Each structure stands twice: as C-alpha cells, then as structure tokens.
C-alpha cells in the first residue's frame, strides 16, 4: 500500500494560483493511477483531476483549462497546478492512489479562495 501526504494548500485571492503536492511512499508510485479530489462543506467529494500510470489525464469540466495534474515518478510526487482560482474552488483537496483492488487517500489540504 502507498502512503500519501498532501501539502501546498492555503489562502489565496480570486484569480490567484496554488500548487498542491502529494508525496507518496511505501510502494511503487509509478504503477499507481493517481487523482486529486475535493470536498467542500456540505458537499460530496468530487474528482478534480486524474492521471494514469501512463500519463493520460482527465479533468472535471469545472477546472478544465485552469488546473493541471502532473506526476514526477522519480520523486514519487503528484502535483496539481491551480490557476485562475475561484471562490467555488474552496475545499479540502485529497490525493488518491489506486492500483487494482488497492486504494489509498491522503489526509487532505485546505484550499481557501477569498478576498
């Protein structure tokens, strides 16, 4: 199983940028499909972006053109570059790793977009 630790969240003004990181340990990171999810207060957790072990990506419609998911297998790290942030992007962001029947979640990092 892989262990995940997110970082990079914080408070940012509308229109600003943040880069989230997810450090993985304990297994072969490159073999996992990875994703970023978010959960706002009172809402269900939703998929933000996903990247396969081969590097193919997909995004929620709400973040297309603003967010970019990437992975650096040599550093066992997943990233989420978030640009043009909006107040509705405010949520706790979670890193997810999946390989076959195995799935791991990080503890989450808070992103708040507010003036």
XYZ file of C-alpha atoms in Angstrom:
115
model
C 0.000 0.000 0.000
C 1.141 3.541 -0.676
C 1.043 6.308 1.928
C 0.155 9.814 0.781
C 0.850 13.257 2.281
C -0.548 16.415 0.677
C 0.900 19.907 1.012
C 0.644 23.315 -0.604
C -2.830 24.424 0.406
C -3.614 27.829 1.828
C -5.490 31.080 1.423
C -5.370 32.776 -1.980
C -7.254 35.632 -3.602
C -9.590 35.033 -6.547
C -7.554 34.835 -9.736
C -4.508 33.569 -7.887
C -2.578 30.328 -8.144
C -1.506 27.477 -5.912
C 0.399 24.260 -6.488
C -0.536 21.237 -4.439
C 1.882 18.373 -3.924
C 1.276 14.798 -2.842
C 4.282 12.838 -1.615
C 3.956 9.063 -1.865
C 5.872 6.359 -0.045
C 5.706 2.670 0.686
C 5.100 1.222 -2.749
C 5.913 1.601 -6.414
C 4.422 5.021 -7.122
C 4.792 4.781 -10.882
C 2.417 1.805 -11.050
C -0.489 3.689 -9.467
C -3.191 5.740 -11.121
C -3.419 8.998 -9.181
C -6.117 11.553 -8.645
C -6.997 14.782 -6.894
C -10.403 15.023 -5.275
C -12.005 17.839 -3.315
C -14.776 18.194 -0.794
C -16.449 21.466 0.054
C -18.537 21.900 3.225
C -21.902 20.223 2.866
C -20.998 18.659 -0.477
C -19.888 15.246 -1.653
C -16.277 14.544 -2.508
C -15.709 15.004 -6.229
C -12.999 14.122 -8.696
C -10.964 17.126 -9.818
C -8.287 15.525 -11.995
C -6.874 12.099 -12.741
C -3.666 10.784 -14.236
C -2.955 7.185 -15.209
C 0.296 5.356 -14.668
C 0.971 6.020 -18.344
C 0.411 9.759 -18.010
C -3.039 10.163 -19.558
C -5.086 12.857 -17.852
C -8.683 13.913 -17.458
C -10.343 16.775 -15.635
C -13.666 17.825 -14.190
C -15.393 20.284 -16.502
C -15.289 22.931 -13.778
C -11.464 23.026 -13.755
C -10.575 22.358 -17.392
C -8.168 24.965 -18.716
C -7.327 26.197 -15.198
C -5.858 23.159 -13.390
C -3.066 20.835 -14.491
C -2.290 17.467 -12.932
C 1.182 16.002 -13.320
C 3.396 13.385 -11.744
C 7.133 13.060 -11.220
C 7.764 9.378 -10.717
C 11.448 9.864 -9.889
C 10.370 11.913 -6.861
C 7.273 9.841 -6.015
C 5.247 13.037 -6.194
C 1.932 14.103 -7.677
C 1.133 17.750 -8.389
C -1.899 19.894 -9.053
C -1.207 23.323 -10.515
C -4.249 25.518 -9.933
C -4.539 28.823 -11.795
C -7.308 31.412 -12.053
C -8.741 30.221 -8.779
C -12.349 30.993 -7.947
C -14.198 31.102 -4.611
C -16.046 27.951 -5.645
C -12.707 26.101 -5.704
C -12.626 26.388 -1.907
C -12.475 22.874 -0.461
C -10.296 20.288 1.195
C -8.217 18.662 -1.541
C -7.318 14.987 -1.260
C -4.764 12.892 -3.083
C -5.803 9.379 -4.141
C -3.811 6.396 -5.373
C -5.368 3.347 -6.974
C -3.984 0.094 -8.352
C -6.310 -2.831 -8.858
C -8.133 -3.502 -5.558
C -5.776 -1.256 -3.601
C -6.647 2.362 -2.825
C -5.107 4.983 -0.554
C -6.074 8.510 0.485
C -4.102 11.358 1.941
C -5.256 13.413 4.908
C -6.217 16.423 2.780
C -5.068 20.013 2.470
C -7.330 23.052 2.765
C -7.606 25.485 -0.142
C -9.497 28.709 0.519
C -10.128 31.235 -2.253
C -11.303 34.521 -0.818
C -10.632 38.230 -0.965
